[in-house]
Tab-separated table of C-alpha atoms in Angstrom:
chain	number	residue	atom	x	y	z
A	1	MET	CA	0.049	-0.136	0.006
A	2	ARG	CA	3.112	2.333	0.775
A	3	LEU	CA	4.077	1.713	-2.778
A	4	ILE	CA	0.888	2.296	-4.443
A	5	LEU	CA	-0.527	5.253	-2.682
A	6	PRO	CA	2.015	7.857	-4.245
A	7	ALA	CA	1.429	6.732	-7.537
A	8	LEU	CA	-2.591	7.312	-7.063
A	9	LEU	CA	-1.837	10.714	-5.461
A	10	GLY	CA	0.282	11.647	-8.684
A	11	LEU	CA	-2.458	10.109	-10.958
A	12	CYS	CA	-5.092	12.131	-9.220
A	13	ALA	CA	-2.837	15.088	-9.366
A	14	ALA	CA	-2.661	14.892	-13.111
A	15	THR	CA	-6.186	14.316	-13.796
A	16	ALA	CA	-6.720	17.339	-11.798
A	17	HIS	CA	-4.721	19.423	-14.024
A	18	ALA	CA	-5.983	18.078	-17.286
A	19	GLN	CA	-9.426	18.935	-16.112
A	20	THR	CA	-8.166	22.613	-15.554
A	21	PRO	CA	-8.828	24.804	-18.851
A	22	VAL	CA	-6.012	26.563	-20.387
A	23	VAL	CA	-5.280	28.852	-23.757
A	24	ASP	CA	-3.118	27.545	-26.491
A	25	ALA	CA	-0.469	29.919	-26.443
A	26	THR	CA	-0.627	30.306	-30.416
A	27	SER	CA	-3.646	31.800	-29.816
A	28	PHE	CA	-1.967	35.129	-28.713
A	29	LEU	CA	1.379	34.597	-30.692
A	30	ASN	CA	-0.632	34.553	-33.706
A	31	THR	CA	-2.735	37.964	-32.470
A	32	ARG	CA	-3.312	40.633	-35.444
A	33	LEU	CA	-0.604	43.437	-34.217
A	34	TYR	CA	-0.657	46.928	-35.978
A	35	ASN	CA	2.142	49.291	-36.347
A	36	ASP	CA	0.241	51.929	-34.480
A	37	GLY	CA	0.484	49.923	-31.167
A	38	SER	CA	-2.767	48.311	-31.445
A	39	LEU	CA	-3.888	44.682	-31.464
A	40	LEU	CA	-7.001	42.780	-32.812
A	41	LEU	CA	-8.622	40.040	-30.665
A	42	GLU	CA	-10.323	37.458	-32.326
A	43	HIS	CA	-10.644	33.826	-30.945
A	44	VAL	CA	-8.665	31.922	-28.360
A	45	ASP	CA	-8.129	28.108	-28.374
A	46	VAL	CA	-9.176	26.606	-25.027
A	47	VAL	CA	-7.665	23.367	-23.838
A	48	PHE	CA	-9.670	20.988	-21.570
A	49	ALA	CA	-12.636	23.086	-22.731
A	50	PRO	CA	-15.524	23.249	-20.323
A	51	GLU	CA	-18.963	21.970	-21.819
A	52	SER	CA	-20.474	25.617	-20.816
A	53	PRO	CA	-17.895	28.454	-21.343
A	54	ALA	CA	-19.717	30.671	-18.989
A	55	ASN	CA	-18.616	34.440	-18.419
A	56	ALA	CA	-15.584	33.856	-20.458
A	57	SER	CA	-13.703	36.922	-21.575
A	58	ILE	CA	-10.102	38.547	-22.073
A	59	ARG	CA	-9.022	41.723	-20.415
A	60	ILE	CA	-5.933	43.749	-21.049
A	61	GLU	CA	-3.971	45.198	-18.082
A	62	GLN	CA	-1.155	46.806	-17.055
A	63	ALA	CA	1.950	44.934	-15.303
A	64	ASN	CA	0.780	46.033	-12.118
A	65	GLY	CA	-2.921	44.734	-12.494
A	66	ALA	CA	-4.812	47.627	-13.326
A	67	GLU	CA	-7.314	46.853	-15.936
A	68	LEU	CA	-7.600	48.632	-18.965
A	69	ALA	CA	-9.967	46.918	-21.099
A	70	ARG	CA	-12.396	43.707	-20.909
A	71	TYR	CA	-13.831	41.835	-23.985
A	72	PRO	CA	-16.686	38.986	-23.727
A	73	LEU	CA	-16.079	35.737	-25.524
A	74	ALA	CA	-18.913	34.073	-26.803
A	75	GLY	CA	-20.949	31.667	-24.933
A	76	GLU	CA	-20.738	28.794	-27.158
A	77	TYR	CA	-17.449	27.298	-28.912
A	78	ARG	CA	-17.371	28.194	-32.754
A	79	MET	CA	-15.558	24.339	-32.956
A	80	ARG	CA	-14.838	21.486	-31.166
A	81	ASP	CA	-12.379	18.797	-31.275
A	82	LYS	CA	-11.849	16.265	-28.406
A	83	ALA	CA	-10.725	18.162	-25.455
A	84	PHE	CA	-10.515	21.627	-27.391
A	85	GLY	CA	-12.699	24.250	-28.247
A	86	ARG	CA	-12.376	27.746	-30.122
A	87	LEU	CA	-14.100	30.824	-28.389
A	88	PRO	CA	-14.696	33.535	-30.925
A	89	VAL	CA	-14.612	37.409	-29.021
A	90	SER	CA	-17.979	38.807	-29.060
A	91	GLY	CA	-18.020	41.989	-31.365
A	92	HIS	CA	-15.042	43.904	-32.680
A	93	ALA	CA	-12.219	44.256	-30.167
A	94	ARG	CA	-9.231	46.334	-31.389
A	95	TRP	CA	-7.366	47.647	-28.421
A	96	GLN	CA	-5.078	50.399	-28.684
A	97	ALA	CA	-1.891	50.716	-26.401
A	98	PRO	CA	-2.442	54.158	-24.220
A	99	ALA	CA	1.604	54.563	-23.954
A	100	SER	CA	4.759	52.831	-23.786
A	101	GLY	CA	4.626	50.194	-21.197
A	102	ASP	CA	4.408	46.418	-19.968
A	103	TYR	CA	1.147	45.071	-20.464
A	104	ARG	CA	-0.820	41.420	-20.283
A	105	MET	CA	-3.733	39.428	-21.877
A	106	VAL	CA	-5.355	37.396	-19.344
A	107	VAL	CA	-8.128	35.028	-20.354
A	108	ASN	CA	-10.706	34.361	-17.726
A	109	ILE	CA	-13.411	31.400	-17.704
A	110	GLY	CA	-15.941	31.054	-15.223
A	111	GLY	CA	-14.557	33.302	-12.955
A	112	ALA	CA	-11.227	31.820	-12.760
A	113	ASP	CA	-8.117	33.361	-14.719
A	114	VAL	CA	-6.677	30.331	-16.782
A	115	THR	CA	-3.761	31.959	-18.983
A	116	GLN	CA	-2.103	35.238	-19.288
A	117	PHE	CA	0.125	36.477	-21.950
A	118	PRO	CA	2.534	39.351	-20.878
A	119	PHE	CA	3.916	41.718	-23.663
A	120	SER	CA	5.300	45.091	-23.796
A	121	VAL	CA	4.717	48.028	-26.435
A	122	THR	CA	7.087	50.918	-27.215
A	123	LEU	CA	5.449	53.845	-29.051
A	124	LYS	CA	7.947	56.045	-31.410
A	125	THR	CA	6.938	59.081	-33.181
A	126	SER	CA	8.897	60.639	-35.930
A	127	GLY	CA	10.812	63.516	-35.544
A	128	ASP	CA	9.393	65.001	-38.871
A	129	PRO	CA	6.893	67.757	-38.336
A	130	PHE	CA	5.203	67.314	-41.817
A	131	ASP	CA	4.764	63.591	-40.709
A	132	PRO	CA	4.275	63.185	-37.191
A	133	ALA	CA	3.340	59.261	-37.492
A	134	THR	CA	3.583	57.230	-34.447
A	135	THR	CA	5.009	53.441	-34.883
A	136	ALA	CA	4.761	50.789	-32.494
A	137	LEU	CA	7.232	47.871	-31.185
A	138	PHE	CA	5.668	44.706	-29.659
A	139	ASP	CA	7.929	42.563	-27.656
A	140	GLY	CA	7.538	39.979	-25.497
A	141	PRO	CA	7.175	35.920	-25.888
A	142	TRP	CA	6.763	36.309	-29.709
A	143	ARG	CA	10.686	36.429	-29.634
A	144	GLU	CA	11.180	33.862	-26.529
A	145	LEU	CA	8.902	30.825	-27.606
A	146	GLY	CA	9.032	28.305	-30.109
A	147	TYR	CA	8.380	24.441	-30.370
A	148	LEU	CA	9.151	21.440	-32.179
A	149	VAL	CA	6.491	19.409	-34.033
A	150	THR	CA	7.171	15.511	-35.296
A	151	ARG	CA	5.755	14.344	-38.632
A	152	GLU	CA	5.920	10.756	-40.147
A	153	GLN	CA	7.404	10.306	-43.754
A	154	SER	CA	8.626	7.282	-45.530
A	155	GLY	CA	8.908	5.202	-41.988
A	156	ASN	CA	10.680	8.149	-40.538
A	157	THR	CA	10.048	10.476	-37.811
A	158	PHE	CA	11.228	14.075	-38.483
A	159	PHE	CA	11.036	17.298	-36.611
A	160	ASP	CA	10.305	20.970	-37.624
A	161	LEU	CA	10.716	24.485	-35.505
A	162	VAL	CA	7.935	26.489	-35.744
A	163	ALA	CA	9.178	30.199	-34.349
A	164	TRP	CA	7.719	33.449	-34.699
A	165	VAL	CA	9.715	36.296	-36.827
A	166	GLY	CA	8.935	38.992	-38.720
A	167	ALA	CA	9.491	42.974	-39.442
A	168	ILE	CA	11.082	43.308	-35.901
A	169	ASP	CA	13.779	41.213	-37.139
A	170	LEU	CA	14.943	42.943	-40.117
A	171	PRO	CA	17.267	45.549	-40.175
A	172	GLU	CA	16.570	48.984	-40.205
A	173	GLY	CA	15.336	50.377	-43.439
A	174	GLN	CA	15.103	47.240	-44.911
A	175	SER	CA	11.758	45.721	-46.364
A	176	LYS	CA	12.481	41.924	-46.584
A	177	GLY	CA	15.227	39.776	-45.584
A	178	GLN	CA	16.078	35.792	-45.396
A	179	SER	CA	16.388	33.606	-42.125
A	180	ILE	CA	18.200	30.234	-41.420
A	181	ALA	CA	17.605	27.973	-38.289
A	182	ARG	CA	21.261	26.028	-37.618
A	183	LEU	CA	21.033	22.650	-35.483
A	184	MET	CA	24.080	22.389	-33.213
A	185	ARG	CA	25.412	20.249	-30.745
A	186	GLY	CA	28.269	20.920	-28.867
A	187	GLY	CA	29.030	24.184	-30.671
A	188	LYS	CA	29.201	22.501	-33.844
A	189	GLU	CA	26.552	22.601	-36.650
A	190	ILE	CA	25.102	19.354	-37.594
A	191	GLY	CA	22.412	20.621	-39.715
A	192	HIS	CA	20.212	23.422	-41.143
A	193	SER	CA	17.149	24.626	-42.960
A	194	ARG	CA	16.878	25.736	-46.579
A	195	GLU	CA	18.435	28.776	-47.294
A	196	SER	CA	15.907	29.589	-49.749
A	197	GLY	CA	13.084	28.724	-47.186
A	198	GLY	CA	13.377	31.620	-44.228
A	199	HIS	CA	11.893	34.585	-45.906
A	200	ILE	CA	11.164	37.610	-43.657
A	201	ASP	CA	8.937	40.428	-44.597
A	202	ASN	CA	7.783	43.857	-43.080
A	203	SER	CA	4.133	43.125	-43.417
A	204	MET	CA	3.367	41.898	-39.952
A	205	PRO	CA	5.621	42.418	-36.568
A	206	TYR	CA	6.130	38.796	-36.340
A	207	LYS	CA	4.511	35.708	-38.122
A	208	PRO	CA	5.016	31.903	-37.809
A	209	ALA	CA	7.698	30.280	-39.454
A	210	THR	CA	8.538	26.409	-40.044
A	211	TYR	CA	12.057	25.292	-40.275
A	212	GLY	CA	12.968	21.471	-41.332
A	213	PHE	CA	16.708	20.526	-41.044
A	214	LEU	CA	18.962	18.693	-43.407
A	215	VAL	CA	22.286	17.866	-43.336
A	216	PRO	CA	25.056	20.472	-44.011
A	217	HIS	CA	24.931	21.221	-47.662
A	218	GLU	CA	25.877	23.991	-50.352
A	219	SER	CA	22.683	26.083	-51.068
A	220	ARG	CA	22.609	25.108	-54.819
A	221	ARG	CA	22.741	21.384	-53.858
A	222	ALA	CA	19.783	21.509	-50.939
A	223	HIS	CA	17.280	19.435	-53.749
A	224	GLU	CA	20.072	16.566	-52.719
A	225	ALA	CA	20.342	17.044	-48.998
A	226	ARG	CA	19.572	14.196	-46.588
A	227	PRO	CA	16.662	15.457	-44.280
A	228	ILE	CA	17.546	15.052	-40.688
A	229	ALA	CA	15.361	12.691	-38.577
A	230	LEU	CA	14.648	12.406	-34.794
A	231	ALA	CA	16.630	8.916	-35.191
A	232	ASP	CA	19.705	10.818	-36.135
A	233	LEU	CA	20.104	12.603	-32.864
A	234	ALA	CA	22.009	10.957	-30.067
A	235	ASP	CA	21.093	11.762	-26.629
A	236	GLY	CA	22.256	15.066	-25.372
A	237	ASN	CA	21.956	18.591	-25.551
A	238	TYR	CA	21.371	20.783	-28.455
A	239	GLU	CA	20.927	24.127	-29.855
A	240	ILE	CA	18.500	25.863	-32.748
A	241	ARG	CA	20.007	28.879	-33.518
A	242	VAL	CA	17.742	31.296	-36.084
A	243	GLU	CA	19.842	33.605	-37.798
A	244	ARG	CA	19.575	36.502	-40.653
A	245	SER	CA	21.363	35.860	-43.728
A	246	ASP	CA	24.020	38.538	-42.563
A	247	SER	CA	24.803	35.635	-39.731
A	248	GLN	CA	22.908	38.277	-36.989
A	249	ARG	CA	21.589	35.971	-34.666
A	250	LEU	CA	17.506	36.254	-34.042
A	251	ARG	CA	16.731	33.461	-31.387
A	252	SER	CA	18.469	30.679	-29.491
A	253	PHE	CA	16.338	27.619	-28.198
A	254	PRO	CA	18.036	24.848	-26.518
A	255	PHE	CA	16.389	21.309	-25.840
A	256	SER	CA	17.488	17.850	-25.028
A	257	VAL	CA	16.901	14.224	-26.362
A	258	LYS	CA	16.726	11.182	-23.957
A	259	ASN	CA	15.953	8.100	-25.069
A	260	GLY	CA	15.478	9.061	-28.677
A	261	ALA	CA	12.805	11.746	-27.419
A	262	ILE	CA	12.543	15.013	-27.450
A	263	GLN	CA	12.366	16.330	-24.067
A	264	PRO	CA	9.765	18.716	-22.878
A	265	HIS	CA	10.291	22.057	-21.480
A	266	PRO	CA	8.857	21.965	-17.688
A	267	ARG	CA	6.649	24.791	-18.891
A	268	GLY	CA	5.219	22.659	-21.772
A	269	THR	CA	3.943	19.637	-19.285
A	270	LEU	CA	0.457	19.258	-17.796
A	271	THR	CA	2.083	19.680	-14.207
A	272	HIS	CA	3.450	22.747	-14.405
A	273	THR	CA	2.793	25.937	-11.860
A	274	PRO	CA	1.598	28.395	-11.634
A	275	ARG	CA	-0.983	27.137	-14.129
A	276	GLU	CA	-1.581	30.114	-15.973
A	277	ARG	CA	1.860	30.362	-17.469
A	278	MET	CA	1.612	26.781	-18.321
A	279	LEU	CA	2.061	25.943	-22.298
A	280	SER	CA	-0.247	23.410	-23.509
A	281	PRO	CA	1.594	20.213	-24.569
A	282	ARG	CA	-1.083	20.270	-27.940
A	283	VAL	CA	-1.065	23.196	-30.188
A	284	TYR	CA	-3.858	24.097	-32.837
A	285	ARG	CA	-2.840	22.650	-36.693
A	286	LYS	CA	-3.261	24.944	-38.930
A	287	GLY	CA	-5.174	23.937	-42.222
A	288	GLY	CA	-7.615	21.758	-42.804
A	289	ASN	CA	-9.802	20.495	-39.776
A	290	TYR	CA	-9.878	21.680	-36.505
A	291	ALA	CA	-7.288	19.658	-34.980
A	292	PHE	CA	-4.323	19.737	-32.592
A	293	GLN	CA	-0.965	18.351	-32.715
A	294	GLU	CA	1.927	17.412	-30.121
A	295	ALA	CA	4.383	20.175	-29.381
A	296	PHE	CA	7.496	20.323	-27.498
A	297	TRP	CA	7.746	23.638	-26.348
A	298	LEU	CA	11.013	25.860	-26.491
A	299	ILE	CA	11.964	28.652	-24.443
A	300	GLY	CA	14.729	30.869	-26.237
A	301	THR	CA	17.205	33.735	-25.870
A	302	ARG	CA	17.791	36.260	-28.070
């Protein structure tokens, strides 16, 4: 009995966590951001979605907790898939940052705050008296978060990185550029993405970009390069560096492999606390039907 009881308690704790709703972080990461310092809230994907999402809302507040705006979410899901549900915002919800500062978006369902997303806005006014335009710089988890997803092909398991890059990553004065993801082990490059695949433009501050990995190769011979499978990664620690074509580092994501499997970051597990900072280990899969896929979240540096 002494041996069984701890296991039962652990199972009960995991079950309790699984029944508590959280919001898929990609709901925030894919928020429409505008150069004037405003953002548009459209919907959130709820993981472990309750049958009745009563009194659900998104509020935006300052870092000190002062509420600036609150937008109700619909009382029913637009789409459902197993434990997941998409809640649209009721009406038009475009929020304008009143000043430079630190803010957060908080989703509340049934009277409880389930997920929060901190971010900052820096507003800059041009010095041209004939064109006194104000532009905004959004910063926060867009430049810190990424995740790995796996895919099956020809009997092998491959992995891709999803990260958020965009106008913020371009050199000043440039409207477009290229990025590349380099797979490193022990400071040595063991693979990289296609040099022609990482397009960056200034249409949005951040957009999701997907990088697959090939063994090191010349750009003109990319079509011949062998893709790197998960089975090619020996147990140990790795790093993915996302760089611009001028070798400027944009992101650095560490991760590890153990017993042939990618190890989840603690924030990407169901037992992480505080709960409102947990990253769901299932994320929305874009395209096709409303469905979710396993994700291994990475916490990066710049």
